[in-house]
Each structure stands twice: as structure tokens, then as C-alpha cells.
CSV table of C-alpha atoms in Angstrom, one decimal:
chain,number,residue,atom,x,y,z
A,1321,UNK,CA,143.6,117.8,51.7
A,1322,UNK,CA,144.8,114.7,49.9
A,1323,UNK,CA,143.5,114.4,46.3
A,1324,UNK,CA,141.7,111.2,45.2
A,1325,UNK,CA,142.9,109.0,42.4
A,1326,UNK,CA,140.7,109.0,39.3
A,1327,UNK,CA,140.9,105.7,37.4
A,1328,UNK,CA,140.5,106.6,33.7
A,1329,UNK,CA,138.9,103.9,31.5
A,1330,UNK,CA,140.1,104.3,27.9
A,1331,UNK,CA,138.6,101.7,25.4
A,1332,UNK,CA,141.3,99.5,24.0
A,1333,UNK,CA,140.5,100.5,20.4
A,1334,UNK,CA,141.0,104.2,21.2
A,1335,UNK,CA,144.2,106.2,21.8
A,1336,UNK,CA,142.7,108.8,24.1
A,1337,UNK,CA,139.5,109.4,26.0
A,1338,UNK,CA,137.1,112.3,25.1
A,1339,UNK,CA,133.9,112.8,27.1
A,1340,UNK,CA,131.6,115.3,28.7
A,1341,UNK,CA,129.8,115.5,32.0
A,1342,UNK,CA,127.6,117.8,34.1
A,1343,UNK,CA,127.9,119.0,37.7
A,1344,UNK,CA,127.8,117.7,40.4
A,1345,UNK,CA,129.5,114.6,39.2
A,1346,UNK,CA,131.5,111.8,40.8
A,1347,UNK,CA,134.8,113.0,39.2
A,1348,UNK,CA,134.1,116.7,40.0
A,1349,UNK,CA,136.3,116.7,43.1
A,1350,UNK,CA,139.9,117.3,44.2
A,1351,UNK,CA,141.6,114.5,42.3
A,1352,UNK,CA,144.6,113.5,40.2
A,1353,UNK,CA,145.5,110.9,37.6
A,1354,UNK,CA,148.6,109.8,35.6
A,1355,UNK,CA,147.1,111.1,32.3
A,1356,UNK,CA,147.3,114.6,30.7
A,1357,UNK,CA,144.0,116.4,30.7
A,1358,UNK,CA,142.6,119.1,28.5
A,1359,UNK,CA,139.5,120.7,30.2
A,1360,UNK,CA,137.0,123.2,28.9
A,1361,UNK,CA,134.2,124.6,31.0
A,1362,UNK,CA,131.1,125.4,28.9
A,1363,UNK,CA,128.7,126.9,31.5
A,1364,UNK,CA,128.7,128.4,35.0
A,1365,UNK,CA,131.2,130.4,37.0
A,1366,UNK,CA,133.2,129.4,40.1
A,1367,UNK,CA,136.6,128.6,41.5
A,1368,UNK,CA,139.1,126.2,40.0
A,1369,UNK,CA,142.1,124.6,41.7
A,1370,UNK,CA,145.3,123.3,40.0
A,1371,UNK,CA,148.1,122.4,42.3
A,1372,UNK,CA,148.5,125.3,44.7
A,1373,UNK,CA,146.8,127.7,42.3
A,1374,UNK,CA,143.3,129.0,43.0
A,1375,UNK,CA,141.5,131.0,40.3
A,1376,UNK,CA,138.1,132.1,39.1
A,1377,UNK,CA,136.5,130.7,36.0
A,1378,UNK,CA,133.8,131.4,33.5
A,1379,UNK,CA,132.6,129.7,30.3
A,1380,UNK,CA,135.5,129.1,28.0
A,1381,UNK,CA,137.9,128.3,30.8
A,1382,UNK,CA,140.6,126.2,29.1
A,1383,UNK,CA,143.2,124.4,31.2
A,1384,UNK,CA,145.8,121.7,30.4
A,1385,UNK,CA,147.0,119.6,33.3
A,1386,UNK,CA,150.1,117.3,33.4
A,1387,UNK,CA,150.4,113.9,35.0
A,1388,UNK,CA,149.4,113.5,38.7
A,1389,UNK,CA,148.7,117.3,39.1
A,1390,UNK,CA,145.7,117.6,41.4
A,1391,UNK,CA,142.8,119.7,40.1
A,1392,UNK,CA,139.1,120.6,40.6
A,1393,UNK,CA,136.4,123.0,39.4
A,1394,UNK,CA,133.7,124.1,41.8
A,1395,UNK,CA,130.6,125.8,40.4
A,1396,UNK,CA,128.8,128.6,42.2
A,1397,UNK,CA,125.3,127.1,42.3
A,1398,UNK,CA,122.3,127.4,44.6
A,1399,UNK,CA,121.7,124.4,46.8
A,1400,UNK,CA,120.0,121.6,44.9
A,1401,UNK,CA,120.8,123.0,41.5
A,1402,UNK,CA,122.6,120.8,39.0
A,1403,UNK,CA,124.0,121.3,35.5
A,1404,UNK,CA,123.4,118.6,32.8
A,1405,UNK,CA,126.5,119.7,30.9
A,1406,UNK,CA,129.5,121.7,32.2
A,1407,UNK,CA,132.8,120.0,31.3
A,1408,UNK,CA,134.4,118.8,28.1
A,1409,UNK,CA,137.4,116.6,28.9
A,1410,UNK,CA,140.2,115.0,26.8
A,1411,UNK,CA,142.6,112.6,28.6
A,1412,UNK,CA,145.6,110.8,27.2
A,1413,UNK,CA,148.8,109.1,28.5
A,1414,UNK,CA,152.4,110.1,28.2
A,1415,UNK,CA,153.0,106.8,26.4
A,1416,UNK,CA,150.6,107.7,23.7
A,1417,UNK,CA,152.4,111.0,23.0
A,1418,UNK,CA,155.8,109.4,23.1
A,1419,UNK,CA,154.8,106.8,20.5
A,1420,UNK,CA,153.3,109.6,18.3
A,1421,UNK,CA,156.5,111.6,18.6
A,1422,UNK,CA,158.6,108.6,17.4
A,1423,UNK,CA,156.4,108.4,14.3
A,1424,UNK,CA,155.9,112.1,13.6
A,1425,UNK,CA,158.8,114.6,14.1
A,1426,UNK,CA,156.1,117.3,13.6
A,1427,UNK,CA,154.9,116.5,17.1
A,1428,UNK,CA,157.9,118.3,18.6
A,1429,UNK,CA,155.9,121.5,19.5
A,1430,UNK,CA,153.4,119.4,21.3
A,1431,UNK,CA,156.1,117.7,23.4
A,1432,UNK,CA,157.3,121.2,24.3
A,1433,UNK,CA,153.8,122.2,25.3
A,1434,UNK,CA,153.2,119.1,27.4
A,1435,UNK,CA,156.5,119.7,29.1
A,1436,UNK,CA,155.1,123.0,30.4
A,1437,UNK,CA,151.9,121.3,31.6
A,1438,UNK,CA,153.4,119.9,34.8
A,1439,UNK,CA,152.3,123.1,36.5
A,1440,UNK,CA,149.1,123.3,34.6
A,1441,UNK,CA,148.5,125.7,31.7
A,1442,UNK,CA,145.6,128.2,31.3
A,1443,UNK,CA,144.7,129.5,27.9
A,1444,UNK,CA,142.5,132.6,27.1
A,1445,UNK,CA,138.8,132.0,27.5
A,1446,UNK,CA,138.2,133.3,24.0
A,1447,UNK,CA,140.2,130.3,22.7
A,1448,UNK,CA,138.3,127.9,24.9
A,1449,UNK,CA,135.0,129.2,23.5
A,1450,UNK,CA,136.3,128.8,20.0
A,1451,UNK,CA,137.6,125.2,20.6
A,1452,UNK,CA,134.6,124.0,22.6
A,1453,UNK,CA,132.7,122.9,19.4
A,1454,UNK,CA,135.7,120.8,18.3
A,1455,UNK,CA,135.9,119.2,21.8
A,1456,UNK,CA,132.2,118.6,21.8
A,1457,UNK,CA,132.4,116.8,18.4
A,1458,UNK,CA,135.4,114.8,19.6
A,1459,UNK,CA,133.3,113.2,22.4
A,1460,UNK,CA,131.3,111.3,19.7
A,1461,UNK,CA,133.7,111.2,16.7
A,1462,UNK,CA,135.0,107.9,15.4
A,1463,UNK,CA,137.8,106.7,13.2
A,1464,UNK,CA,140.2,109.1,11.5
A,1465,UNK,CA,138.0,112.1,12.4
A,1466,UNK,CA,139.0,111.7,16.1
A,1467,UNK,CA,142.7,112.0,15.1
A,1468,UNK,CA,142.0,115.0,12.9
A,1469,UNK,CA,140.2,116.8,15.8
A,1470,UNK,CA,142.9,115.9,18.3
A,1471,UNK,CA,145.6,117.4,15.9
A,1472,UNK,CA,143.5,120.5,15.3
A,1473,UNK,CA,143.0,121.1,19.0
A,1474,UNK,CA,146.6,120.8,19.9
A,1475,UNK,CA,147.7,122.7,16.9
A,1476,UNK,CA,145.8,125.7,18.2
A,1477,UNK,CA,147.2,125.3,21.7
A,1478,UNK,CA,150.8,125.0,20.4
A,1479,UNK,CA,150.3,128.3,18.5
A,1480,UNK,CA,148.9,130.1,21.5
A,1481,UNK,CA,151.5,132.4,23.1
A,1482,UNK,CA,149.1,133.7,25.7
A,1483,UNK,CA,149.2,130.6,27.8
A,1484,UNK,CA,150.3,130.9,31.4
A,1485,UNK,CA,151.5,128.4,34.1
A,1486,UNK,CA,149.2,128.0,37.1
A,1487,UNK,CA,150.9,126.1,40.0
A,1488,UNK,CA,154.0,127.7,41.5
A,1489,UNK,CA,157.5,126.8,40.5
A,1490,UNK,CA,158.1,125.1,43.8
A,1491,UNK,CA,154.9,123.0,43.7
A,1492,UNK,CA,155.5,119.3,43.4
A,1493,UNK,CA,152.9,116.8,42.3
A,1494,UNK,CA,153.7,113.8,44.5
A,1495,UNK,CA,151.7,110.8,43.3
A,1496,UNK,CA,153.5,108.4,45.6
A,1497,UNK,CA,152.3,110.4,48.6
A,1498,UNK,CA,148.8,110.8,47.3
A,1499,UNK,CA,148.6,107.0,46.6
A,1500,UNK,CA,149.3,106.3,50.3
A,1501,UNK,CA,145.9,107.7,51.3
A,1502,UNK,CA,143.3,105.2,52.2
A,1503,UNK,CA,140.8,105.8,49.4
A,1504,UNK,CA,143.6,105.6,46.8
A,1505,UNK,CA,144.8,102.3,48.3
A,1506,UNK,CA,141.2,101.0,48.1
A,1507,UNK,CA,140.7,102.1,44.5
A,1508,UNK,CA,144.1,100.6,43.5
A,1509,UNK,CA,143.1,97.3,45.2
A,1510,UNK,CA,139.8,97.2,43.3
A,1511,UNK,CA,141.5,97.9,40.0
A,1512,UNK,CA,144.2,95.2,40.5
A,1513,UNK,CA,141.7,92.6,41.6
A,1514,UNK,CA,138.7,93.5,39.4
A,1515,UNK,CA,138.7,90.1,37.6
A,1516,UNK,CA,138.8,88.1,40.9
A,1517,UNK,CA,136.1,87.2,43.4
A,1518,UNK,CA,136.2,89.6,46.3
A,1519,UNK,CA,133.7,91.1,48.6
A,1520,UNK,CA,133.2,94.4,50.4
A,1521,UNK,CA,134.7,93.0,53.6
A,1522,UNK,CA,137.9,92.1,51.8
A,1523,UNK,CA,138.4,95.7,50.7
A,1524,UNK,CA,137.3,97.0,54.1
A,1525,UNK,CA,140.1,95.0,55.6
A,1526,UNK,CA,142.6,96.8,53.2
A,1527,UNK,CA,141.2,100.1,54.6
A,1528,UNK,CA,141.4,98.7,58.2
A,1529,UNK,CA,137.7,99.4,58.8
A,1530,UNK,CA,134.6,97.5,59.7
A,1531,UNK,CA,132.1,97.0,56.9
A,1532,UNK,CA,129.6,99.7,58.1
A,1533,UNK,CA,132.3,102.4,58.5
A,1534,UNK,CA,133.8,101.4,55.1
A,1535,UNK,CA,130.4,101.6,53.4
A,1536,UNK,CA,130.0,105.2,54.5
A,1537,UNK,CA,133.6,106.0,53.8
A,1538,UNK,CA,133.4,104.7,50.2
A,1539,UNK,CA,130.3,106.5,49.3
A,1540,UNK,CA,131.6,109.8,50.7
A,1541,UNK,CA,134.7,109.6,48.5
A,1542,UNK,CA,133.3,108.1,45.3
A,1543,UNK,CA,129.6,109.3,45.4
A,1544,UNK,CA,128.4,105.8,44.9
A,1545,UNK,CA,128.1,102.4,46.6
A,1546,UNK,CA,130.8,99.8,46.7
A,1547,UNK,CA,128.8,97.3,44.7
A,1548,UNK,CA,127.8,99.8,42.1
A,1549,UNK,CA,131.4,101.0,41.6
A,1550,UNK,CA,132.7,97.4,41.3
A,1551,UNK,CA,130.0,96.4,38.8
A,1552,UNK,CA,130.7,99.6,36.8
A,1553,UNK,CA,134.4,98.7,36.6
A,1554,UNK,CA,133.6,95.1,35.6
A,1555,UNK,CA,131.1,96.2,32.9
A,1556,UNK,CA,133.7,98.7,31.5
A,1557,UNK,CA,136.2,95.8,31.2
A,1558,UNK,CA,133.4,93.6,29.6
A,1559,UNK,CA,132.7,96.2,27.0
A,1560,UNK,CA,136.4,96.3,26.0
A,1561,UNK,CA,136.4,92.5,25.6
A,1562,UNK,CA,133.2,92.5,23.6
A,1563,UNK,CA,134.6,95.2,21.3
A,1564,UNK,CA,138.1,93.9,20.8
A,1565,UNK,CA,138.0,90.1,21.1
A,1566,UNK,CA,135.8,87.2,19.9
A,1567,UNK,CA,135.5,85.7,23.4
A,1568,UNK,CA,132.1,84.1,24.1
A,1569,UNK,CA,129.8,86.1,26.3
A,1570,UNK,CA,129.8,83.4,28.9
A,1571,UNK,CA,133.7,83.5,29.0
A,1572,UNK,CA,133.6,87.3,29.3
A,1573,UNK,CA,131.2,87.0,32.3
A,1574,UNK,CA,133.7,84.9,34.3
A,1575,UNK,CA,136.7,86.8,33.0
A,1576,UNK,CA,135.4,90.0,34.4
A,1577,UNK,CA,134.8,88.8,37.9
A,1578,UNK,CA,131.1,87.9,37.7
A,1579,UNK,CA,130.2,84.6,39.3
A,1580,UNK,CA,127.1,83.8,37.2
A,1581,UNK,CA,125.8,84.6,33.8
A,1582,UNK,CA,122.3,85.8,34.9
A,1583,UNK,CA,123.8,88.5,37.2
A,1584,UNK,CA,126.3,89.5,34.5
A,1585,UNK,CA,123.4,90.0,32.0
A,1586,UNK,CA,121.3,91.9,34.5
A,1587,UNK,CA,124.2,94.2,35.5
A,1588,UNK,CA,125.1,94.8,31.8
A,1589,UNK,CA,121.6,95.7,31.0
A,1590,UNK,CA,121.4,98.1,33.9
A,1591,UNK,CA,124.6,99.9,32.9
A,1592,UNK,CA,124.3,99.8,29.1
A,1593,UNK,CA,120.5,99.5,28.5
A,1594,UNK,CA,121.1,96.5,26.3
A,1595,UNK,CA,122.3,92.9,26.6
A,1596,UNK,CA,126.0,92.0,26.0
A,1597,UNK,CA,125.0,90.2,22.8
A,1598,UNK,CA,123.1,93.2,21.5
A,1599,UNK,CA,126.1,95.5,22.4
A,1600,UNK,CA,128.4,93.3,20.3
A,1601,UNK,CA,125.8,93.1,17.4
A,1602,UNK,CA,125.6,96.9,17.3
A,1603,UNK,CA,129.4,97.1,17.2
A,1604,UNK,CA,129.5,94.7,14.3
A,1605,UNK,CA,127.1,96.8,12.4
A,1606,UNK,CA,129.1,99.9,12.9
A,1607,UNK,CA,132.7,98.6,13.1
A,1608,UNK,CA,132.8,95.2,11.4
A,1609,UNK,CA,136.5,95.5,10.9
A,1610,UNK,CA,137.2,95.4,14.6
A,1611,UNK,CA,136.9,91.6,14.7
A,1612,UNK,CA,138.8,88.9,12.8
């Protein structure tokens, strides 16, 4: 089965993404992404899949995956049951680590660890349980504390000699082949054209489907509607511009692909429970140094 591409949105003012989610969730599927990922399961048991490896997991399951290595965790739950919290996730790019290594020679052990992550690395559950509070704090930490927590987490991982590789030596993560799948071509098209004016039929044409078939196809693979997904991507871009530029809200509206201000404000309110102006005001109160 071809894995889906996950598009990871890292705020411009942050070096890495740390977050938590429950299960089921739109990203809880067989998928891949160019970023490294550190993953801790906090509740439930089930099966996990990394490359060609299949294993059982319990709370504390701690896995590090390398770029473009497909992975998924499937909880053993009764039908209709959901978990409000299950996964703690830390994602970062190779470029981020390369830049850190240039500045800090002390990062050499981490480079070695990440070199092993191409096949996926599993660490003892006991370590995962011990590091879970740090990962949980990292999801909301700001400023230098984020860097401190990142360093502590990977210091522990580098010191752990009980880690083991998951995928077989012969397994190859082939992002080019994955990207040729229809859903990944569609997601890539949306990402590349997110600031432009396009409609569902335009993307259905990329998938070589009629609109009705594409609508069902898109929801099956992403867990949401085409319109909701596109608006979500555009609002994420708008948040970055509100946080990291002094562009006017009206300019941001059109810069992010919305064709009128009232729709932009309505969608922003639906996704963030506040207006764009209030979002920026809250940011000013908490991070006034972010703007010139």
C-alpha cells in the first residue's frame, strides 16, 4: 500500500514542530514526510508499522523515524471509541540539524543517531515513559525553554545503548515512488498553488477524475473535505504572516489565496476562534519582539 504524504506546517519563528494528538486522527495513517520524527505513545496498545517492520506497542513506545520512512500506529479499540490524547510528536528537518551541527561541534553524537534513523529506531518503553513529560511540556514551551527541552530529549536518546533498528537492512524509503501516487500529486499541487485562485475541479483534473469521484477520493485519503483542507492550509499560512510580518490583514487575505476579506475573516474565526486582528494582538502581548 502506497503511503500518503504528510505536509508538516512549522511556524516560521520555530525551528521544529512539537505537538500532540488523539486517535483516530487525520495523520494517524500509513504516511511519510521528509522530516525526522520522534514519536511517543502515551496510551493504548496496538500495532505499529515502520518501513517493513510490524511490531506491538504499549504506553511508552518511543520511536525515531528518518526522512521519508513510512510509518503508522494503529490502536486496538472497540468500534466507535476514540482517544483524546495518544501521540506526542516532534518533527524537524535535516537542514535544521545540519545548521546546528555547523554551530555546535557537540552535536556530533546526534548526527550519528540520526544517521541510524533511516531504518527507524525503537528505544525502551521505560525511557519513553520517562521522557513523555518532557515531550508534553515541549508541545507548549516557548523561547529558550524549547531549545533546552529539545537538547535534553536528544541527549537521553544519544546516551541510550538499547536502541534497535526496525526496518530491514534491504528496505528502501523511496519518496520519489510514493510521490507518484495520485493523492500525493494532489497534495503537492495544493501546497504549490495555495496562494493562487483554484477550485476543486482544477485539482480533480490533476487527479484525472470527475468532481464527484474526486470529492469521495479526497475525503477517504485525508479525512476531511477539499474545501476545509484548503482553507486550513491557507489559514496556517496566514498565521505565519500575522506572526512574522507587519503586512496588513487585508493584504494577508489576498496573499493567502482568499478572494474576499469577509470570507477570510469568517474562515479564520472558524479555525482559530478569534479574528486575524485579535490573533496578532495576542501575539504582540506575548511576543512583542517578533515585529520591528
